Structures are given as C-alpha cells and as structure tokens.
Coordinates of C-alpha atoms in Angstrom, one line a residue:
Chain D
X1 CA 73.2 130.3 113.9
X2 CA 73.4 127.4 116.4
X3 CA 76.6 125.4 116.0
X4 CA 77.2 122.1 117.8
X5 CA 80.6 120.8 118.8
X6 CA 82.2 118.0 116.9
X7 CA 82.5 114.7 118.7
X8 CA 85.1 112.1 117.8
X9 CA 85.7 108.6 119.3
X10 CA 89.4 107.8 119.7
X11 CA 90.3 104.7 117.6
X12 CA 92.7 101.9 118.5
X13 CA 94.9 102.7 115.5
X14 CA 95.4 106.2 116.9
X15 CA 97.1 104.9 120.0
X16 CA 100.8 104.4 120.4
X17 CA 103.0 102.2 122.5
X18 CA 102.5 104.6 125.5
X19 CA 98.9 103.3 125.5
X20 CA 97.3 106.6 124.6
X21 CA 96.4 108.6 121.5
X22 CA 99.6 109.6 119.6
X23 CA 100.0 113.4 119.6
X24 CA 99.9 113.8 115.8
X25 CA 96.3 112.6 115.7
X26 CA 95.0 115.8 117.3
X27 CA 96.1 117.6 114.1
X28 CA 93.8 115.3 112.1
X29 CA 91.0 116.0 114.6
X30 CA 91.4 119.7 114.2
X31 CA 91.0 119.2 110.5
X32 CA 87.9 117.0 111.1
X33 CA 86.4 119.7 113.3
X34 CA 87.1 122.4 110.6
X35 CA 85.4 120.2 107.9
X36 CA 82.4 119.7 110.2
X37 CA 82.2 123.4 110.9
X38 CA 82.2 124.3 107.2
X39 CA 79.5 121.7 106.7
X40 CA 77.4 123.1 109.5
X41 CA 77.6 126.7 108.1
X42 CA 76.6 125.5 104.7
X43 CA 80.0 126.0 102.9
X44 CA 81.6 122.5 102.7
X45 CA 85.2 122.6 101.8
X46 CA 84.5 120.8 98.5
X47 CA 82.0 123.5 97.6
X48 CA 84.5 126.3 98.4
X49 CA 87.3 124.4 96.5
X50 CA 85.3 123.1 93.5
X51 CA 82.7 125.8 92.9
X52 CA 84.7 128.8 93.9
X53 CA 88.3 127.6 93.6
X54 CA 89.1 128.8 97.1
X55 CA 91.2 127.0 99.7
X56 CA 91.9 127.8 103.3
X57 CA 95.6 127.3 103.0
X58 CA 97.4 126.5 106.3
X59 CA 100.3 128.6 107.5
X60 CA 100.7 127.3 111.1
X61 CA 99.5 124.9 113.8
X62 CA 99.9 125.1 117.5
X63 CA 99.2 122.2 119.9
X64 CA 99.1 122.2 123.7
X65 CA 98.7 118.8 125.3
X66 CA 96.7 119.0 128.5
X67 CA 95.9 115.4 129.2
X68 CA 95.9 112.0 127.5
X69 CA 93.1 110.5 125.5
X70 CA 92.6 106.7 125.5
X71 CA 91.2 104.3 123.0
X72 CA 87.4 104.3 123.2
X73 CA 87.1 107.7 124.8
X74 CA 85.1 110.4 123.0
X75 CA 86.5 114.0 122.6
X76 CA 84.1 116.9 122.2
X77 CA 85.8 119.6 120.1
X78 CA 84.7 123.2 120.5
X79 CA 85.9 125.3 117.6
X80 CA 85.9 129.0 117.4
X81 CA 87.1 131.7 115.0
X82 CA 89.4 133.9 117.0
X83 CA 90.7 136.2 114.2
X84 CA 89.4 137.2 110.8
X85 CA 90.8 139.6 108.4
X86 CA 89.8 140.0 104.7
X87 CA 92.6 137.6 103.8
X88 CA 93.4 135.6 106.9
X89 CA 91.7 133.4 109.5
X90 CA 92.8 132.0 112.9
X91 CA 90.8 129.1 114.5
X92 CA 91.0 127.9 118.1
X93 CA 90.1 124.4 119.3
X94 CA 89.3 123.1 122.7
X95 CA 89.1 119.3 123.1
X96 CA 87.3 117.9 126.1
X97 CA 86.8 114.4 127.4
X98 CA 83.1 114.1 126.7
X99 CA 82.5 112.0 129.8
X100 CA 84.2 114.1 132.4
X101 CA 84.3 117.5 130.7
X102 CA 88.1 117.7 131.4
X103 CA 90.2 119.7 128.9
X104 CA 92.6 117.4 127.0
X105 CA 93.9 119.7 124.3
X106 CA 94.1 123.3 123.1
X107 CA 95.1 124.0 119.5
X108 CA 95.2 126.8 116.9
X109 CA 95.4 126.8 113.2
X110 CA 96.2 129.8 111.0
X111 CA 95.1 130.1 107.4
X112 CA 95.0 132.4 104.4
X113 CA 92.5 132.3 101.6
X114 CA 94.0 131.1 98.4
X115 CA 92.7 131.4 94.8
X116 CA 93.5 128.3 92.8
X117 CA 92.9 129.8 89.4
X118 CA 95.5 132.6 90.0
X119 CA 97.7 130.6 92.3
X120 CA 97.9 133.3 94.8
X121 CA 96.3 134.6 98.1
X122 CA 93.0 136.4 97.8
X123 CA 90.8 138.6 99.9
X124 CA 87.8 136.4 100.9
X125 CA 85.9 139.6 101.7
X126 CA 86.0 140.5 98.0
X127 CA 85.6 137.1 96.3
X128 CA 83.1 135.4 98.6
X129 CA 81.5 138.3 100.7
X130 CA 78.7 136.0 101.9
X131 CA 81.0 133.5 103.5
X132 CA 83.2 136.3 104.8
X133 CA 80.2 137.9 106.4
X134 CA 79.1 134.6 107.9
X135 CA 82.6 133.9 109.4
X136 CA 82.7 137.4 110.7
X137 CA 79.4 137.0 112.5
X138 CA 80.8 133.9 114.1
X139 CA 84.2 135.4 115.1
X140 CA 84.6 135.5 118.8
X141 CA 87.9 137.4 118.9
X142 CA 88.5 141.1 119.0
X143 CA 90.6 140.8 115.9
X144 CA 87.7 141.0 113.4
X145 CA 88.2 143.6 110.7
Chain L
X1 CA 120.4 94.3 87.1
X2 CA 121.3 94.0 90.8
X3 CA 118.5 95.2 93.1
X4 CA 118.9 95.7 96.8
X5 CA 116.2 95.2 99.4
X6 CA 114.5 98.2 100.9
X7 CA 115.3 98.7 104.6
X8 CA 113.0 100.6 106.9
X9 CA 113.2 101.4 110.6
X10 CA 110.0 101.2 112.5
X11 CA 109.0 104.5 114.0
X12 CA 107.4 105.2 117.4
X13 CA 104.3 106.7 115.8
X14 CA 103.8 103.4 114.0
X15 CA 103.3 101.5 117.2
X16 CA 99.9 101.0 118.8
X17 CA 98.7 100.3 122.4
X18 CA 99.8 96.7 122.0
X19 CA 103.3 98.0 122.0
X20 CA 104.1 96.8 118.5
X21 CA 103.8 98.3 114.9
X22 CA 100.1 98.6 114.0
X23 CA 99.1 96.3 111.1
X24 CA 98.1 99.0 108.7
X25 CA 101.6 100.3 108.5
X26 CA 102.8 97.3 106.5
X27 CA 100.6 98.6 103.7
X28 CA 102.6 101.8 103.7
X29 CA 105.9 99.9 103.8
X30 CA 104.8 97.9 100.8
X31 CA 104.2 101.2 99.0
X32 CA 107.6 102.5 100.1
X33 CA 109.3 99.3 98.8
X34 CA 107.5 99.7 95.4
X35 CA 108.6 103.3 95.2
X36 CA 112.2 102.4 96.0
X37 CA 112.0 99.5 93.4
X38 CA 110.9 101.9 90.7
X39 CA 113.6 104.3 91.6
X40 CA 116.2 101.5 91.4
X41 CA 115.1 100.4 88.0
X42 CA 115.2 103.9 86.7
X43 CA 111.4 104.5 86.3
X44 CA 110.4 106.5 89.3
X45 CA 106.6 106.7 89.9
X46 CA 106.7 110.5 89.2
X47 CA 108.4 109.9 85.9
X48 CA 105.8 107.3 84.9
X49 CA 102.9 109.4 86.1
X50 CA 104.1 112.8 84.9
X51 CA 106.0 112.1 81.7
X52 CA 104.0 109.1 80.5
X53 CA 100.7 109.6 82.3
X54 CA 100.7 106.0 83.5
X55 CA 99.8 104.9 87.0
X56 CA 100.0 101.4 88.6
X57 CA 96.5 101.4 89.9
X58 CA 95.8 99.1 92.8
X59 CA 93.2 96.4 92.7
X60 CA 94.1 94.4 95.8
X61 CA 96.3 93.9 98.8
X62 CA 96.9 90.8 100.8
X63 CA 98.8 90.8 104.2
X64 CA 99.9 87.8 106.3
X65 CA 101.3 88.8 109.7
X66 CA 104.0 86.3 110.8
X67 CA 105.5 88.2 113.7
X68 CA 105.5 91.5 115.4
X69 CA 107.8 94.4 114.7
X70 CA 108.8 96.8 117.5
X71 CA 109.8 100.4 117.6
X72 CA 113.4 100.8 116.6
X73 CA 113.7 97.5 114.7
X74 CA 114.6 97.6 111.1
X75 CA 112.7 95.5 108.5
X76 CA 114.4 94.4 105.3
X77 CA 111.8 94.2 102.5
X78 CA 112.5 91.9 99.6
X79 CA 110.2 92.6 96.7
X80 CA 109.6 90.5 93.7
X81 CA 107.4 90.6 90.6
X82 CA 105.5 87.3 90.6
X83 CA 103.1 87.9 87.7
X84 CA 103.2 90.2 84.7
X85 CA 100.8 90.4 81.8
X86 CA 100.6 93.2 79.2
X87 CA 98.0 95.0 81.4
X88 CA 98.6 93.6 84.9
X89 CA 101.2 93.2 87.6
X90 CA 101.4 91.2 90.9
X91 CA 104.1 92.0 93.4
X92 CA 105.1 89.9 96.4
X93 CA 106.8 91.3 99.6
X94 CA 108.7 89.5 102.3
X95 CA 109.6 91.5 105.3
X96 CA 112.4 90.3 107.6
X97 CA 113.8 91.5 110.9
X98 CA 117.1 92.8 109.7
X99 CA 118.9 91.8 112.9
X100 CA 117.6 88.2 113.2
X101 CA 116.6 87.4 109.6
X102 CA 113.2 86.2 110.9
X103 CA 110.2 86.6 108.6
X104 CA 107.8 89.1 110.0
X105 CA 105.3 89.6 107.1
X106 CA 104.3 88.4 103.7
X107 CA 102.2 90.6 101.4
X108 CA 101.0 90.9 97.9
X109 CA 99.7 93.8 95.8
X110 CA 97.8 93.6 92.5
X111 CA 97.9 96.4 90.0
X112 CA 96.7 97.3 86.5
X113 CA 98.3 99.9 84.3
X114 CA 96.2 103.0 83.9
X115 CA 96.4 105.7 81.3
X116 CA 95.4 109.1 82.8
X117 CA 94.8 110.9 79.6
X118 CA 92.1 108.4 78.4
X119 CA 91.0 107.5 81.9
X120 CA 91.2 103.8 81.2
X121 CA 93.3 100.7 81.6
X122 CA 96.1 100.3 79.1
X123 CA 98.6 97.6 77.9
X124 CA 101.9 98.6 79.3
X125 CA 103.5 96.3 76.7
X126 CA 102.2 98.7 74.0
X127 CA 102.7 102.1 75.6
X128 CA 105.9 101.7 77.5
X129 CA 107.6 98.6 75.9
X130 CA 110.9 99.4 77.5
X131 CA 109.5 99.4 81.0
X132 CA 107.5 96.3 80.2
X133 CA 110.6 94.5 79.0
X134 CA 112.5 95.5 82.1
X135 CA 109.7 94.3 84.5
X136 CA 109.4 91.1 82.5
X137 CA 113.1 90.4 82.9
X138 CA 112.7 90.8 86.6
X139 CA 109.6 88.7 86.9
X140 CA 110.3 85.6 89.0
X141 CA 106.9 84.0 88.6
X142 CA 105.8 81.5 86.0
X143 CA 103.0 83.9 85.0
X144 CA 105.0 86.1 82.7
X145 CA 103.3 86.5 79.3
Chain P
X1 CA 70.0 91.1 117.7
X2 CA 69.6 94.0 115.2
X3 CA 73.0 95.3 114.1
X4 CA 73.4 98.5 112.1
X5 CA 76.1 99.2 109.6
X6 CA 78.9 101.5 110.5
X7 CA 79.0 104.8 108.6
X8 CA 82.2 106.8 108.1
X9 CA 82.8 110.1 106.3
X10 CA 86.0 110.2 104.3
X11 CA 88.3 112.9 105.6
X12 CA 90.5 115.2 103.6
X13 CA 93.7 113.9 105.3
X14 CA 92.7 110.4 104.0
X15 CA 93.1 111.5 100.4
X16 CA 96.3 111.3 98.4
X17 CA 97.7 113.1 95.4
X18 CA 95.4 111.0 93.1
X19 CA 92.6 113.0 94.6
X20 CA 90.9 110.0 96.3
X21 CA 91.1 108.1 99.6
X22 CA 94.5 106.3 99.9
X23 CA 94.1 102.6 99.9
X24 CA 95.7 102.0 103.4
X25 CA 92.8 103.9 105.0
X26 CA 90.4 101.0 104.3
X27 CA 92.4 99.0 106.7
X28 CA 91.7 101.6 109.4
X29 CA 88.0 101.6 108.5
X30 CA 87.8 97.8 108.8
X31 CA 89.2 98.3 112.4
X32 CA 86.6 101.0 113.1
X33 CA 83.8 98.8 111.9
X34 CA 85.1 95.9 114.1
X35 CA 85.3 98.2 117.1
X36 CA 81.8 99.5 116.5
X37 CA 80.5 95.9 116.1
X38 CA 82.0 94.9 119.4
X39 CA 80.4 98.0 121.0
X40 CA 77.0 97.1 119.5
X41 CA 77.1 93.5 120.8
X42 CA 78.0 94.7 124.3
X43 CA 81.6 93.4 124.3
X44 CA 83.8 96.5 123.6
X45 CA 87.4 95.7 122.8
X46 CA 88.6 97.5 126.0
X47 CA 86.3 95.3 128.1
X48 CA 87.6 92.1 126.4
X49 CA 91.2 93.2 126.7
X50 CA 91.1 94.8 130.2
X51 CA 88.6 92.7 132.0
X52 CA 89.2 89.4 130.4
X53 CA 92.7 89.8 129.0
X54 CA 91.7 88.6 125.6
X55 CA 92.7 90.1 122.3
X56 CA 91.5 89.4 118.7
X57 CA 95.0 89.1 117.3
X58 CA 95.3 89.7 113.6
X59 CA 96.8 87.1 111.2
X60 CA 95.8 88.4 107.9
X61 CA 94.0 91.1 105.8
X62 CA 92.6 91.0 102.3
X63 CA 91.5 94.1 100.4
X64 CA 89.8 94.3 97.0
X65 CA 89.4 97.8 95.7
X66 CA 86.2 98.1 93.6
X67 CA 85.9 101.9 93.2
X68 CA 87.3 105.1 94.6
X69 CA 86.0 107.1 97.6
X70 CA 86.4 110.8 97.6
X71 CA 86.7 113.4 100.4
X72 CA 83.3 114.1 101.9
X73 CA 81.7 110.9 100.7
X74 CA 80.3 108.6 103.3
X75 CA 80.8 104.9 103.2
X76 CA 78.4 102.4 104.8
X77 CA 80.3 99.4 106.1
X78 CA 78.4 96.1 106.4
X79 CA 80.4 93.6 108.5
X80 CA 79.7 90.0 108.9
X81 CA 81.3 87.0 110.6
X82 CA 82.0 84.5 107.9
X83 CA 83.9 81.9 109.9
X84 CA 84.1 81.0 113.6
X85 CA 85.9 78.2 115.3
X86 CA 86.7 77.9 119.0
X87 CA 90.0 79.7 118.5
X88 CA 89.6 81.6 115.2
X89 CA 87.4 84.2 113.5
X90 CA 87.1 85.5 110.0
X91 CA 85.3 88.8 109.3
X92 CA 84.1 90.1 105.9
X93 CA 83.5 93.8 105.1
X94 CA 81.5 95.4 102.3
X95 CA 81.9 99.1 101.9
X96 CA 79.2 101.0 100.0
X97 CA 78.9 104.6 98.9
X98 CA 76.1 105.6 101.2
X99 CA 74.6 108.0 98.6
X100 CA 74.5 105.7 95.5
X101 CA 74.7 102.2 97.2
X102 CA 77.6 101.3 94.9
X103 CA 80.1 98.8 96.2
X104 CA 83.5 100.4 96.7
X105 CA 85.5 97.8 98.7
X106 CA 85.4 94.3 99.9
X107 CA 87.8 93.1 102.6
X108 CA 88.4 90.3 105.0
X109 CA 90.3 90.1 108.3
X110 CA 91.4 86.9 110.0
X111 CA 92.0 86.7 113.8
X112 CA 92.8 84.3 116.5
X113 CA 91.9 84.7 120.2
X114 CA 94.9 85.5 122.4
X115 CA 95.2 85.3 126.1
X116 CA 97.5 88.1 127.4
X117 CA 98.2 86.6 130.8
X118 CA 99.6 83.4 129.3
X119 CA 100.9 85.0 126.1
X120 CA 99.4 82.4 123.9
X121 CA 96.3 81.5 121.7
X122 CA 93.2 80.5 123.5
X123 CA 89.9 78.9 122.7
X124 CA 87.3 81.6 123.1
X125 CA 84.6 79.0 123.4
X126 CA 86.2 77.9 126.7
X127 CA 87.2 81.2 128.3
X128 CA 84.4 83.4 127.2
X129 CA 81.5 81.0 126.2
X130 CA 78.9 83.9 126.3
X131 CA 80.8 85.9 123.7
X132 CA 81.5 82.8 121.7
X133 CA 77.8 81.9 121.6
X134 CA 76.9 85.4 120.6
X135 CA 79.4 85.5 117.8
X136 CA 78.3 82.1 116.7
X137 CA 74.7 83.2 116.5
X138 CA 75.8 86.1 114.3
X139 CA 78.0 84.0 112.0
X140 CA 76.6 83.9 108.5
X141 CA 79.1 81.5 107.1
X142 CA 78.9 77.8 106.8
X143 CA 82.1 77.5 108.7
X144 CA 80.7 77.8 112.2
X145 CA 81.8 75.0 114.5
Chain Y
X1 CA 130.3 115.6 118.9
X2 CA 129.5 115.9 115.2
X3 CA 125.8 115.4 114.4
X4 CA 124.4 115.0 110.9
X5 CA 120.9 116.2 109.8
X6 CA 118.2 113.6 109.3
X7 CA 117.1 113.2 105.7
X8 CA 113.7 111.9 104.8
X9 CA 112.1 111.2 101.4
X10 CA 108.5 112.2 101.1
X11 CA 106.3 109.2 100.4
X12 CA 103.2 109.0 98.1
X13 CA 100.9 108.1 101.0
X14 CA 102.0 111.3 102.7
X15 CA 100.4 113.4 100.0
X16 CA 96.8 114.7 100.0
X17 CA 94.4 115.7 97.3
X18 CA 96.2 119.1 97.0
X19 CA 99.0 117.1 95.5
X20 CA 101.5 117.9 98.3
X21 CA 102.5 116.4 101.6
X22 CA 99.7 116.8 104.1
X23 CA 100.6 119.1 107.0
X24 CA 100.2 116.5 109.8
X25 CA 103.1 114.5 108.4
X26 CA 105.6 117.1 109.5
X27 CA 104.7 116.2 113.1
X28 CA 105.8 112.6 112.3
X29 CA 109.0 113.9 110.7
X30 CA 109.8 115.9 113.8
X31 CA 109.5 112.7 115.8
X32 CA 111.7 110.8 113.3
X33 CA 114.4 113.5 113.6
X34 CA 114.2 113.3 117.5
X35 CA 114.6 109.5 117.4
X36 CA 117.5 109.8 115.0
X37 CA 119.1 112.5 117.2
X38 CA 118.8 110.3 120.3
X39 CA 120.4 107.4 118.3
X40 CA 123.2 109.6 117.2
X41 CA 124.1 110.8 120.7
X42 CA 124.0 107.2 122.0
X43 CA 120.8 107.4 124.1
X44 CA 118.1 105.8 121.9
X45 CA 114.5 106.3 123.1
X46 CA 114.1 102.6 123.8
X47 CA 117.2 102.7 126.1
X48 CA 115.9 105.7 128.0
X49 CA 112.5 104.3 128.3
X50 CA 113.4 100.6 129.0
X51 CA 116.6 100.8 131.0
X52 CA 116.0 104.1 132.8
X53 CA 112.2 104.3 132.7
X54 CA 112.3 107.9 131.5
X55 CA 110.2 109.4 128.7
X56 CA 110.4 112.8 127.0
X57 CA 106.7 113.6 127.4
X58 CA 105.3 116.1 125.0
X59 CA 103.6 119.3 126.1
X60 CA 103.4 121.2 122.9
X61 CA 104.1 121.4 119.2
X62 CA 104.4 124.4 116.9
X63 CA 104.5 124.2 113.1
X64 CA 105.1 127.0 110.6
X65 CA 104.6 125.9 107.0
X66 CA 107.0 127.8 104.7
X67 CA 106.6 125.9 101.5
X68 CA 105.2 122.7 100.1
X69 CA 107.0 119.3 99.8
X70 CA 106.0 117.0 97.0
X71 CA 106.2 113.2 96.7
X72 CA 109.7 112.1 95.9
X73 CA 111.4 115.1 97.3
X74 CA 113.8 114.7 100.2
X75 CA 113.8 117.0 103.2
X76 CA 116.9 117.6 105.3
X77 CA 115.9 118.2 108.9
X78 CA 118.3 120.2 111.1
X79 CA 117.4 119.8 114.8
X80 CA 118.6 121.8 117.7
X81 CA 118.0 122.0 121.4
X82 CA 117.1 125.6 122.1
X83 CA 116.2 125.3 125.7
X84 CA 117.2 123.0 128.5
X85 CA 116.3 123.1 132.2
X86 CA 116.7 120.3 134.7
X87 CA 113.2 119.1 134.0
X88 CA 112.3 120.5 130.5
X89 CA 113.5 120.6 126.9
X90 CA 112.6 122.6 123.8
X91 CA 113.7 121.4 120.4
X92 CA 113.7 123.4 117.1
X93 CA 113.4 121.9 113.7
X94 CA 114.3 123.4 110.3
X95 CA 113.3 121.4 107.3
X96 CA 114.9 122.1 103.9
X97 CA 114.4 120.8 100.5
X98 CA 117.6 118.8 100.1
X99 CA 117.9 119.7 96.4
X100 CA 117.4 123.4 96.5
X101 CA 118.2 124.2 100.2
X102 CA 115.0 126.2 100.5
X103 CA 113.3 126.2 103.9
X104 CA 110.0 124.4 103.8
X105 CA 109.1 124.2 107.5
X106 CA 110.0 125.4 111.0
X107 CA 108.8 123.6 114.0
X108 CA 109.2 123.3 117.7
X109 CA 108.4 120.7 120.3
X110 CA 108.3 121.1 124.1
X111 CA 108.9 118.2 126.5
X112 CA 109.3 117.4 130.1
X113 CA 111.1 114.4 131.5
X114 CA 108.8 111.8 133.0
X115 CA 109.6 109.0 135.3
X116 CA 107.4 106.0 134.5
X117 CA 108.0 104.2 137.8
X118 CA 106.7 107.1 139.9
X119 CA 104.3 108.3 137.2
X120 CA 105.5 111.9 137.6
X121 CA 107.8 114.5 136.2
X122 CA 111.4 114.2 137.1
X123 CA 114.6 116.3 136.9
X124 CA 116.8 114.7 134.2
X125 CA 119.8 116.5 135.7
X126 CA 119.4 114.3 138.8
X127 CA 118.4 110.9 137.5
X128 CA 120.5 110.8 134.3
X129 CA 123.2 113.4 134.8
X130 CA 125.3 112.1 131.9
X131 CA 122.5 112.5 129.4
X132 CA 121.7 115.9 130.9
X133 CA 125.3 117.0 130.5
X134 CA 125.3 115.8 126.9
X135 CA 122.1 117.6 126.0
X136 CA 123.4 120.7 127.7
X137 CA 126.6 120.7 125.7
X138 CA 124.5 120.5 122.5
X139 CA 122.0 123.2 123.6
X140 CA 122.3 126.2 121.3
X141 CA 119.9 128.5 123.1
X142 CA 120.7 131.0 125.8
X143 CA 118.1 129.2 128.0
X144 CA 120.4 126.5 129.3
X145 CA 120.4 126.3 133.1

C-alpha cells in the first residue's frame, strides 16, 4: 500500500502575535494527518466509530518544535505507526516545510482502542482483525506484537 | 434580578499576526457571555439541555468590529435580550475595554428553541414557561410578545 | 478569469458536543476562502501585506446558518465580491455540502483597505489600481463604483 | 510568595463530538496558566516582551490525558517550575476537577529565553537577574542551577 504524506497550508488565523503559527495548531494538524491516514487505508474514523463503535482514544501527545511555520507556507506531514499492540497504538509525525524540506516539527500521539458499546478498552486485534492486520503491516517500529 | 457583565481577559493564543485578537474569537466570547448569563439566571445550558432536552439553536451571528483588543486586555461584555417570541430569541452584545470603557465590538446572535426529543423547533413559552417568563422580564427590546 | 470554489473538509476538532461543526468555524472557513481567492487572482495576502503594506481590514461579519455540517463532510465555498468602492469591499460566501449540493451557510464580510505605513484607511483604487481593476472586473454586485 | 492555582471553566466551544473537551484545548489552558503565573509574580508576559524584549520561546509540550473534562466543569491548574537553568525553563501542570479533586491532566512545557533584539537565545540569569532569582526561588525541582 502506497501512502502519501498529508499537506496542509498554514492559515492566517493559525498565526499569533509572534507572527508565526501558534504551537497548539500542530496538535490539530496531527489529528488532520491521522484522519487523512485512516481515509487512505480505507478505514475512515467515522466508519470505525459509527459502524464498529470503536474509537482511537488519546492518552498522550508529545510535541517538539524545530522551527517556525509562517502564514501561507505548506507543511508536508509524514505519519508513521511506530508501535502497535493488540490494544494500543503510537503514531509519529514529522512535519516539513514543503518548499525547503526543512524539518519544522516532530510529534507523537498515543492511543488505545475503545469500545463505545461497553464503555471500555478493547483489543483491536480481536474485534477488527482486518484493520489490526493492516496497521500491523504499516508499522515501522520494532514494537509490533 | 441584578445581572453583572461578563469579563474576559484576552489570551495570547487569541492574537494573530496583526498583533491583535483575531476576529473569530469574539464569536467564542459571545458564547461565553451567553453561558454566563444562563448561569446567572439559574438556567445553565447543561440543565436546559440535559434535564429539559431544550437547546438554543443558532440561526445567525452578526459582528461589528469597532476597535482592536490586545493580549492581556480585559473586555467587559454587556449582554441584553433584544427580542423574544415564544419560539425565538435575539441577543445583543456590547464589548468594552474594561480599562478605558471604549466600545470594541457589537454583536448579535439569533436563536430558536429546539426540542431534542422530537428533533424540531418548540415554543419555549409552552414547554418551559418559567424560563420564558424570566427571559421576558429581562428583555429590553420592544419586540417582546 | 476562471475562478474555482474553495473546498474544505470538516475536521473532527471542528465539531462540538452537539455532534456537528461549531458555528465559529465558518468564520475561519470564510477567511480560508478569501485567502484562496487572493491566491487565485495572483495577489496573495502576504504579497499585499508585505510588498505593498496593504491589509483588507475587517469591519463586520454576518453568518446565516442554514444546515449542519458534520465531521468528514466537504463544503464547497463559492465566494463573490458583491460591493466594491475605492476604499471598501464586501464579500459574500455560499457554502454547500459538496456531496448533495445543499446550502449549509451564507455569510458576508465587510472590509476596508488599510495602509500599514501610515496607519490609516486608503483608497485601493489609487495605491494598487491593478488589483482594484481586477476586483472590479470580478464584482458581481451593482455596487461597483 | 503565595501563588494560587489558576481556575478555568470549560466552555461549550471547547467540546468535540465525543461530548468532552477536545484534547488540543489543554495546550491553551497550559498557556493561560503560564500567563496567570507571570501576572502573579509581577512579570506579565507583555512586560517581559515589550519592556525587556524577552520571550519564553517554546521547544516542547507533553500532555498526558488522565480523564475527561466536560462543558461547565471547572479545572484547577497547579503549575510548578520543575527545572531552571540560566537559559532554560521546564514547567509542569496538574489539572484537577475543581469539584471532585480528581486529576484530569498532567502536562509539561519546555522553554528557552529568547532575546528579540538580537534574534537569539539568551541567559535570563544575565539579562534579567531579578526575574531569574524569583523563578529560581519558586523552582520545585532538583534541577535548579
């Protein structure tokens, strides 16, 4: 499966009085990249949530700011699954200036799979083995189980 | 009933690259003032929505920008009900610089009452006559019915 | 000049506890459409602001909510200049569900041209006659001067 | 010096379609707590930035989500300086439900001191020894230098 990076143009309303994109917006961009990734692999969030009642609940976020992004610049977000267990998932994000290729941001989000109907964590491997298999095949880390 | 204005300090993340509060944030501040107003009159949104299943659904917003607000400045928001019918509500907002008293913003939001259970508009006057009476007594406009 | 509408996918973080896109986000989408429009006509905001020191300062916003937008839906935003005077500009926005074509939102933004260097309003017609001519040729309203 | 925690009521616009506060908002709340802290110790951000030309530039953020916050709930944010060097600062944030005292969130932000005039990092200890001394006296970590 050939996945393409997610590209996102920085908007004016995302800047702050320092003249650059405010740091909280990268958290939104990580979410956008996740959404786009799930669309690309054929398991849109809405489908997971509505049809299967499964959410990727968030437990943590890490952000490292490497450089500023300005209004009008486009970031290219390369997302990779660095850890997958039957019940958990860790995703890494590299954001580059699309014009220069310079790294602007590195981030990570940690998730567990959550079954709405029973209101508790669930092993994705058991309830959605196809999706688990797919994520596993895309996992670049050594931490695949 | 003595109502006090809602005061709100402008945050750094609300500024944009022009160095002042981005115009979309006033829409959030109008919502904050509404929420505070409902708290003050003893009908918090959550109570209306959860206990009674009634929302104040939004149909329109108007914003007039009179002056800029900067990070660290506090706005004093004076809210008034300018129109009330059994099924509809119009609210006006004046936002002042709390230090100088200068008018910074005037806005208006238009709402209809909405019954979640039946998924349709509803006459507040019929389903929550107490709240209707209260809002009516606070209505400053000529358009009270 | 052939201009295309601006398309925008609603993100999860733009939803609220009602399960639909929060009303303030349309204000951001109007800005995105404006930015895209200026890019399309060859006068990106940054160019206007940086090279020529001219901003399109906002004086007012109007929003009419016609229907809800949900996470994952794409809106198609058709923008038009409805009024242009040497010193002022009014823009209208229609937002449609891209799948069904249903109208979801109508909005308007009012602007004046602002010269940073002198910190005061300016006649675009005089300082940037090329851009003024271009906007004028795209103005669909009767209020062109 | 007696510092009080920063309290913040969760707003409706901060919720998402899961019915709880969206995870990005905690990043804003960390900033609000920092701003309030600087106000309390008598060195408001604006003063640092405008009078002294010094920013607390951000290099990283860490968020651990311990529980959900709902619209209308108030969080009590306890902020502490856990590391201070002449040029760098690490801040820790615990956010509690103000009604139950339950921990909802733990976060950390990492900063360096930045001199606008020279466009480069700077030793706070040298350029603003008073503020450095004050922060040092409030530092709870072992990593004070």
